[in-house]
Amino acid sequence: MNTADQYVKAIYLLQEMEDGPAATGALADMLDVSPASANEMIGKLEDRGLANHEKYKGVQLTDEGIVRARDALQTYCIIERFLANVLDVESFREEARELEPVIDGTVAERLDTIIDRNSDCPDCFDAETDACEYLEIPEAEEKPAD
């Protein structure tokens, strides 16, 4: 997964939460980047046919962008569940975000054989709570809702 994949995944999640175009400011906040960096990458995603951006209205993924975002989200879920459920890493979310850009499809597929991913992935991921519903973590460790 690369930086573009992280952006399309974030846009996808924001579109789901906002039920419409993703605001560029919200995208920058979600990815902890400057609005200028977010706008630069949005331009690159448009050039690649993955997104459409309308000034003051936000960014929406194309059909190709949605497919890529769902693949990226599935890979993220695999990493997150592997760290939390198999390795019992306490800070699994932070670690998953660090590993996300460097885990390729082959590694994700191999990790997937270990976690026994549910067939409804990535629809199991709840953008509001930033969690896969199949994570096996004690209630006290769950991220509090914002």
mmCIF file with all atom_site columns, C-alpha atoms in Angstrom:
data_model
loop_
_atom_site.group_PDB
_atom_site.id
_atom_site.type_symbol
_atom_site.label_atom_id
_atom_site.label_alt_id
_atom_site.label_comp_id
_atom_site.label_asym_id
_atom_site.label_entity_id
_atom_site.label_seq_id
_atom_site.pdbx_PDB_ins_code
_atom_site.Cartn_x
_atom_site.Cartn_y
_atom_site.Cartn_z
_atom_site.occupancy
_atom_site.B_iso_or_equiv
_atom_site.pdbx_formal_charge
_atom_site.auth_seq_id
_atom_site.auth_comp_id
_atom_site.auth_asym_id
_atom_site.auth_atom_id
_atom_site.pdbx_PDB_model_num
ATOM 1   C CA . MET A 1 1   ? 0.000   0.000   0.000   1.00 0.00 ? 1   MET A CA 1
ATOM 2   C CA . ASN A 1 2   ? 1.295   3.457   -0.793  1.00 0.00 ? 2   ASN A CA 1
ATOM 3   C CA . THR A 1 3   ? 0.423   7.040   0.071   1.00 0.00 ? 3   THR A CA 1
ATOM 4   C CA . ALA A 1 4   ? -2.177  7.259   -2.701  1.00 0.00 ? 4   ALA A CA 1
ATOM 5   C CA . ASP A 1 5   ? -3.884  4.213   -1.205  1.00 0.00 ? 5   ASP A CA 1
ATOM 6   C CA . GLN A 1 6   ? -3.968  5.870   2.204   1.00 0.00 ? 6   GLN A CA 1
ATOM 7   C CA . TYR A 1 7   ? -5.636  8.903   0.637   1.00 0.00 ? 7   TYR A CA 1
ATOM 8   C CA . VAL A 1 8   ? -8.264  6.948   -1.293  1.00 0.00 ? 8   VAL A CA 1
ATOM 9   C CA . LYS A 1 9   ? -9.013  4.928   1.839   1.00 0.00 ? 9   LYS A CA 1
ATOM 10  C CA . ALA A 1 10  ? -9.444  8.106   3.878   1.00 0.00 ? 10  ALA A CA 1
ATOM 11  C CA . ILE A 1 11  ? -11.630 9.719   1.196   1.00 0.00 ? 11  ILE A CA 1
ATOM 12  C CA . TYR A 1 12  ? -13.744 6.566   1.072   1.00 0.00 ? 12  TYR A CA 1
ATOM 13  C CA . LEU A 1 13  ? -14.249 6.578   4.845   1.00 0.00 ? 13  LEU A CA 1
ATOM 14  C CA . LEU A 1 14  ? -15.096 10.296  4.875   1.00 0.00 ? 14  LEU A CA 1
ATOM 15  C CA . GLN A 1 15  ? -17.588 9.812   2.034   1.00 0.00 ? 15  GLN A CA 1
ATOM 16  C CA . GLU A 1 16  ? -19.217 7.046   4.076   1.00 0.00 ? 16  GLU A CA 1
ATOM 17  C CA . MET A 1 17  ? -19.400 9.208   7.215   1.00 0.00 ? 17  MET A CA 1
ATOM 18  C CA . GLU A 1 18  ? -20.561 12.350  5.405   1.00 0.00 ? 18  GLU A CA 1
ATOM 19  C CA . ASP A 1 19  ? -22.773 10.536  2.889   1.00 0.00 ? 19  ASP A CA 1
ATOM 20  C CA . GLY A 1 20  ? -21.320 12.687  0.129   1.00 0.00 ? 20  GLY A CA 1
ATOM 21  C CA . PRO A 1 21  ? -18.099 14.336  -0.992  1.00 0.00 ? 21  PRO A CA 1
ATOM 22  C CA . ALA A 1 22  ? -15.211 14.406  1.458   1.00 0.00 ? 22  ALA A CA 1
ATOM 23  C CA . ALA A 1 23  ? -14.198 17.877  2.603   1.00 0.00 ? 23  ALA A CA 1
ATOM 24  C CA . THR A 1 24  ? -10.516 18.523  1.934   1.00 0.00 ? 24  THR A CA 1
ATOM 25  C CA . GLY A 1 25  ? -10.048 19.957  5.442   1.00 0.00 ? 25  GLY A CA 1
ATOM 26  C CA . ALA A 1 26  ? -11.495 16.810  6.998   1.00 0.00 ? 26  ALA A CA 1
ATOM 27  C CA . LEU A 1 27  ? -9.216  14.726  4.776   1.00 0.00 ? 27  LEU A CA 1
ATOM 28  C CA . ALA A 1 28  ? -6.153  16.709  5.870   1.00 0.00 ? 28  ALA A CA 1
ATOM 29  C CA . ASP A 1 29  ? -7.178  16.286  9.521   1.00 0.00 ? 29  ASP A CA 1
ATOM 30  C CA . MET A 1 30  ? -7.777  12.548  9.142   1.00 0.00 ? 30  MET A CA 1
ATOM 31  C CA . LEU A 1 31  ? -4.349  12.018  7.591   1.00 0.00 ? 31  LEU A CA 1
ATOM 32  C CA . ASP A 1 32  ? -2.603  14.578  9.809   1.00 0.00 ? 32  ASP A CA 1
ATOM 33  C CA . VAL A 1 33  ? -1.255  16.522  6.828   1.00 0.00 ? 33  VAL A CA 1
ATOM 34  C CA . SER A 1 34  ? -1.521  20.143  5.789   1.00 0.00 ? 34  SER A CA 1
ATOM 35  C CA . PRO A 1 35  ? -4.467  21.216  3.600   1.00 0.00 ? 35  PRO A CA 1
ATOM 36  C CA . ALA A 1 36  ? -1.919  22.090  0.889   1.00 0.00 ? 36  ALA A CA 1
ATOM 37  C CA . SER A 1 37  ? -0.521  18.533  0.953   1.00 0.00 ? 37  SER A CA 1
ATOM 38  C CA . ALA A 1 38  ? -4.034  17.101  0.800   1.00 0.00 ? 38  ALA A CA 1
ATOM 39  C CA . ASN A 1 39  ? -4.892  19.308  -2.199  1.00 0.00 ? 39  ASN A CA 1
ATOM 40  C CA . GLU A 1 40  ? -1.682  18.304  -3.968  1.00 0.00 ? 40  GLU A CA 1
ATOM 41  C CA . MET A 1 41  ? -2.462  14.588  -3.579  1.00 0.00 ? 41  MET A CA 1
ATOM 42  C CA . ILE A 1 42  ? -6.086  15.119  -4.603  1.00 0.00 ? 42  ILE A CA 1
ATOM 43  C CA . GLY A 1 43  ? -4.751  16.605  -7.848  1.00 0.00 ? 43  GLY A CA 1
ATOM 44  C CA . LYS A 1 44  ? -2.606  13.524  -8.387  1.00 0.00 ? 44  LYS A CA 1
ATOM 45  C CA . LEU A 1 45  ? -5.566  11.239  -7.685  1.00 0.00 ? 45  LEU A CA 1
ATOM 46  C CA . GLU A 1 46  ? -7.604  13.182  -10.257 1.00 0.00 ? 46  GLU A CA 1
ATOM 47  C CA . ASP A 1 47  ? -4.804  12.788  -12.803 1.00 0.00 ? 47  ASP A CA 1
ATOM 48  C CA . ARG A 1 48  ? -4.856  9.024   -12.193 1.00 0.00 ? 48  ARG A CA 1
ATOM 49  C CA . GLY A 1 49  ? -8.630  8.852   -12.627 1.00 0.00 ? 49  GLY A CA 1
ATOM 50  C CA . LEU A 1 50  ? -9.237  7.870   -8.997  1.00 0.00 ? 50  LEU A CA 1
ATOM 51  C CA . ALA A 1 51  ? -11.066 10.985  -7.781  1.00 0.00 ? 51  ALA A CA 1
ATOM 52  C CA . ASN A 1 52  ? -12.989 14.065  -8.836  1.00 0.00 ? 52  ASN A CA 1
ATOM 53  C CA . HIS A 1 53  ? -12.579 17.321  -6.928  1.00 0.00 ? 53  HIS A CA 1
ATOM 54  C CA . GLU A 1 54  ? -14.941 20.238  -7.084  1.00 0.00 ? 54  GLU A CA 1
ATOM 55  C CA . LYS A 1 55  ? -13.732 23.397  -5.363  1.00 0.00 ? 55  LYS A CA 1
ATOM 56  C CA . TYR A 1 56  ? -15.715 24.207  -2.196  1.00 0.00 ? 56  TYR A CA 1
ATOM 57  C CA . LYS A 1 57  ? -17.694 20.960  -2.501  1.00 0.00 ? 57  LYS A CA 1
ATOM 58  C CA . GLY A 1 58  ? -15.062 18.329  -1.779  1.00 0.00 ? 58  GLY A CA 1
ATOM 59  C CA . VAL A 1 59  ? -13.622 15.244  -3.368  1.00 0.00 ? 59  VAL A CA 1
ATOM 60  C CA . GLN A 1 60  ? -15.367 12.066  -4.492  1.00 0.00 ? 60  GLN A CA 1
ATOM 61  C CA . LEU A 1 61  ? -13.841 8.821   -5.629  1.00 0.00 ? 61  LEU A CA 1
ATOM 62  C CA . THR A 1 62  ? -14.475 7.470   -9.097  1.00 0.00 ? 62  THR A CA 1
ATOM 63  C CA . ASP A 1 63  ? -15.598 3.863   -9.471  1.00 0.00 ? 63  ASP A CA 1
ATOM 64  C CA . GLU A 1 64  ? -11.941 2.871   -9.915  1.00 0.00 ? 64  GLU A CA 1
ATOM 65  C CA . GLY A 1 65  ? -11.040 4.905   -6.819  1.00 0.00 ? 65  GLY A CA 1
ATOM 66  C CA . ILE A 1 66  ? -13.705 3.117   -4.774  1.00 0.00 ? 66  ILE A CA 1
ATOM 67  C CA . VAL A 1 67  ? -12.352 -0.291  -5.785  1.00 0.00 ? 67  VAL A CA 1
ATOM 68  C CA . ARG A 1 68  ? -8.836  0.773   -4.839  1.00 0.00 ? 68  ARG A CA 1
ATOM 69  C CA . ALA A 1 69  ? -10.040 2.282   -1.549  1.00 0.00 ? 69  ALA A CA 1
ATOM 70  C CA . ARG A 1 70  ? -11.898 -0.890  -0.584  1.00 0.00 ? 70  ARG A CA 1
ATOM 71  C CA . ASP A 1 71  ? -8.774  -2.942  -1.340  1.00 0.00 ? 71  ASP A CA 1
ATOM 72  C CA . ALA A 1 72  ? -6.687  -0.554  0.789   1.00 0.00 ? 72  ALA A CA 1
ATOM 73  C CA . LEU A 1 73  ? -9.227  -0.703  3.614   1.00 0.00 ? 73  LEU A CA 1
ATOM 74  C CA . GLN A 1 74  ? -9.243  -4.483  3.484   1.00 0.00 ? 74  GLN A CA 1
ATOM 75  C CA . THR A 1 75  ? -5.443  -4.542  3.728   1.00 0.00 ? 75  THR A CA 1
ATOM 76  C CA . TYR A 1 76  ? -5.581  -2.134  6.678   1.00 0.00 ? 76  TYR A CA 1
ATOM 77  C CA . CYS A 1 77  ? -8.154  -4.355  8.431   1.00 0.00 ? 77  CYS A CA 1
ATOM 78  C CA . ILE A 1 78  ? -5.950  -7.393  7.885   1.00 0.00 ? 78  ILE A CA 1
ATOM 79  C CA . ILE A 1 79  ? -2.936  -5.618  9.404   1.00 0.00 ? 79  ILE A CA 1
ATOM 80  C CA . GLU A 1 80  ? -4.967  -4.276  12.314  1.00 0.00 ? 80  GLU A CA 1
ATOM 81  C CA . ARG A 1 81  ? -6.569  -7.637  13.133  1.00 0.00 ? 81  ARG A CA 1
ATOM 82  C CA . PHE A 1 82  ? -3.241  -9.466  12.827  1.00 0.00 ? 82  PHE A CA 1
ATOM 83  C CA . LEU A 1 83  ? -1.567  -7.077  15.261  1.00 0.00 ? 83  LEU A CA 1
ATOM 84  C CA . ALA A 1 84  ? -4.472  -7.041  17.726  1.00 0.00 ? 84  ALA A CA 1
ATOM 85  C CA . ASN A 1 85  ? -5.760  -10.610 17.579  1.00 0.00 ? 85  ASN A CA 1
ATOM 86  C CA . VAL A 1 86  ? -2.669  -12.657 16.746  1.00 0.00 ? 86  VAL A CA 1
ATOM 87  C CA . LEU A 1 87  ? 0.272   -10.699 18.132  1.00 0.00 ? 87  LEU A CA 1
ATOM 88  C CA . ASP A 1 88  ? -1.710  -9.012  20.934  1.00 0.00 ? 88  ASP A CA 1
ATOM 89  C CA . VAL A 1 89  ? -0.025  -5.664  20.267  1.00 0.00 ? 89  VAL A CA 1
ATOM 90  C CA . GLU A 1 90  ? -1.439  -3.107  22.675  1.00 0.00 ? 90  GLU A CA 1
ATOM 91  C CA . SER A 1 91  ? -0.957  -0.106  20.379  1.00 0.00 ? 91  SER A CA 1
ATOM 92  C CA . PHE A 1 92  ? -2.185  -2.013  17.311  1.00 0.00 ? 92  PHE A CA 1
ATOM 93  C CA . ARG A 1 93  ? -3.868  0.991   15.657  1.00 0.00 ? 93  ARG A CA 1
ATOM 94  C CA . GLU A 1 94  ? -0.733  3.110   15.712  1.00 0.00 ? 94  GLU A CA 1
ATOM 95  C CA . GLU A 1 95  ? 1.360   0.174   14.531  1.00 0.00 ? 95  GLU A CA 1
ATOM 96  C CA . ALA A 1 96  ? -1.131  -0.639  11.758  1.00 0.00 ? 96  ALA A CA 1
ATOM 97  C CA . ARG A 1 97  ? -0.971  2.937   10.500  1.00 0.00 ? 97  ARG A CA 1
ATOM 98  C CA . GLU A 1 98  ? 2.840   2.791   10.491  1.00 0.00 ? 98  GLU A CA 1
ATOM 99  C CA . LEU A 1 99  ? 2.898   -0.543  8.647   1.00 0.00 ? 99  LEU A CA 1
ATOM 100 C CA . GLU A 1 100 ? 0.108   0.299   6.216   1.00 0.00 ? 100 GLU A CA 1
ATOM 101 C CA . PRO A 1 101 ? 2.282   2.042   3.594   1.00 0.00 ? 101 PRO A CA 1
ATOM 102 C CA . VAL A 1 102 ? 4.851   -0.763  3.448   1.00 0.00 ? 102 VAL A CA 1
ATOM 103 C CA . ILE A 1 103 ? 2.680   -3.888  3.424   1.00 0.00 ? 103 ILE A CA 1
ATOM 104 C CA . ASP A 1 104 ? 2.114   -5.066  -0.131  1.00 0.00 ? 104 ASP A CA 1
ATOM 105 C CA . GLY A 1 105 ? -0.632  -7.315  -1.455  1.00 0.00 ? 105 GLY A CA 1
ATOM 106 C CA . THR A 1 106 ? 1.407   -10.507 -1.128  1.00 0.00 ? 106 THR A CA 1
ATOM 107 C CA . VAL A 1 107 ? 2.163   -9.940  2.549   1.00 0.00 ? 107 VAL A CA 1
ATOM 108 C CA . ALA A 1 108 ? -1.449  -8.925  3.213   1.00 0.00 ? 108 ALA A CA 1
ATOM 109 C CA . GLU A 1 109 ? -2.677  -12.127 1.557   1.00 0.00 ? 109 GLU A CA 1
ATOM 110 C CA . ARG A 1 110 ? -0.367  -14.217 3.745   1.00 0.00 ? 110 ARG A CA 1
ATOM 111 C CA . LEU A 1 111 ? -1.446  -12.408 6.913   1.00 0.00 ? 111 LEU A CA 1
ATOM 112 C CA . ASP A 1 112 ? -5.036  -12.943 5.810   1.00 0.00 ? 112 ASP A CA 1
ATOM 113 C CA . THR A 1 113 ? -4.564  -16.716 5.940   1.00 0.00 ? 113 THR A CA 1
ATOM 114 C CA . ILE A 1 114 ? -3.634  -16.378 9.615   1.00 0.00 ? 114 ILE A CA 1
ATOM 115 C CA . ILE A 1 115 ? -6.496  -14.140 10.750  1.00 0.00 ? 115 ILE A CA 1
ATOM 116 C CA . ASP A 1 116 ? -9.306  -15.953 8.935   1.00 0.00 ? 116 ASP A CA 1
ATOM 117 C CA . ARG A 1 117 ? -10.851 -12.759 7.579   1.00 0.00 ? 117 ARG A CA 1
ATOM 118 C CA . ASN A 1 118 ? -14.620 -12.560 7.450   1.00 0.00 ? 118 ASN A CA 1
ATOM 119 C CA . SER A 1 119 ? -16.141 -12.482 3.969   1.00 0.00 ? 119 SER A CA 1
ATOM 120 C CA . ASP A 1 120 ? -17.887 -9.154  4.548   1.00 0.00 ? 120 ASP A CA 1
ATOM 121 C CA . CYS A 1 121 ? -14.559 -7.322  4.899   1.00 0.00 ? 121 CYS A CA 1
ATOM 122 C CA . PRO A 1 122 ? -14.074 -4.393  4.344   1.00 0.00 ? 122 PRO A CA 1
ATOM 123 C CA . ASP A 1 123 ? -17.739 -3.638  5.071   1.00 0.00 ? 123 ASP A CA 1
ATOM 124 C CA . CYS A 1 124 ? -17.009 -4.702  8.655   1.00 0.00 ? 124 CYS A CA 1
ATOM 125 C CA . PHE A 1 125 ? -15.017 -1.491  9.197   1.00 0.00 ? 125 PHE A CA 1
ATOM 126 C CA . ASP A 1 126 ? -16.908 1.285   10.974  1.00 0.00 ? 126 ASP A CA 1
ATOM 127 C CA . ALA A 1 127 ? -15.490 4.677   10.046  1.00 0.00 ? 127 ALA A CA 1
ATOM 128 C CA . GLU A 1 128 ? -17.225 6.381   12.981  1.00 0.00 ? 128 GLU A CA 1
ATOM 129 C CA . THR A 1 129 ? -15.483 4.191   15.570  1.00 0.00 ? 129 THR A CA 1
ATOM 130 C CA . ASP A 1 130 ? -12.354 3.619   13.460  1.00 0.00 ? 130 ASP A CA 1
ATOM 131 C CA . ALA A 1 131 ? -12.581 -0.121  14.080  1.00 0.00 ? 131 ALA A CA 1
ATOM 132 C CA . CYS A 1 132 ? -13.306 -3.444  12.456  1.00 0.00 ? 132 CYS A CA 1
ATOM 133 C CA . GLU A 1 133 ? -16.250 -5.122  14.147  1.00 0.00 ? 133 GLU A CA 1
ATOM 134 C CA . TYR A 1 134 ? -14.265 -8.372  14.280  1.00 0.00 ? 134 TYR A CA 1
ATOM 135 C CA . LEU A 1 135 ? -11.421 -7.035  16.414  1.00 0.00 ? 135 LEU A CA 1
ATOM 136 C CA . GLU A 1 136 ? -11.089 -9.092  19.563  1.00 0.00 ? 136 GLU A CA 1
ATOM 137 C CA . ILE A 1 137 ? -10.057 -6.521  22.135  1.00 0.00 ? 137 ILE A CA 1
ATOM 138 C CA . PRO A 1 138 ? -11.285 -5.950  25.681  1.00 0.00 ? 138 PRO A CA 1
ATOM 139 C CA . GLU A 1 139 ? -13.747 -3.048  26.095  1.00 0.00 ? 139 GLU A CA 1
ATOM 140 C CA . ALA A 1 140 ? -11.258 -1.032  28.203  1.00 0.00 ? 140 ALA A CA 1
ATOM 141 C CA . GLU A 1 141 ? -8.755  -0.969  25.310  1.00 0.00 ? 141 GLU A CA 1
ATOM 142 C CA . GLU A 1 142 ? -11.186 0.281   22.684  1.00 0.00 ? 142 GLU A CA 1
ATOM 143 C CA . LYS A 1 143 ? -10.706 3.781   21.321  1.00 0.00 ? 143 LYS A CA 1
ATOM 144 C CA . PRO A 1 144 ? -13.230 6.173   22.848  1.00 0.00 ? 144 PRO A CA 1
ATOM 145 C CA . ALA A 1 145 ? -15.656 7.766   20.401  1.00 0.00 ? 145 ALA A CA 1
ATOM 146 C CA . ASP A 1 146 ? -14.861 11.367  19.479  1.00 0.00 ? 146 ASP A CA 1
#
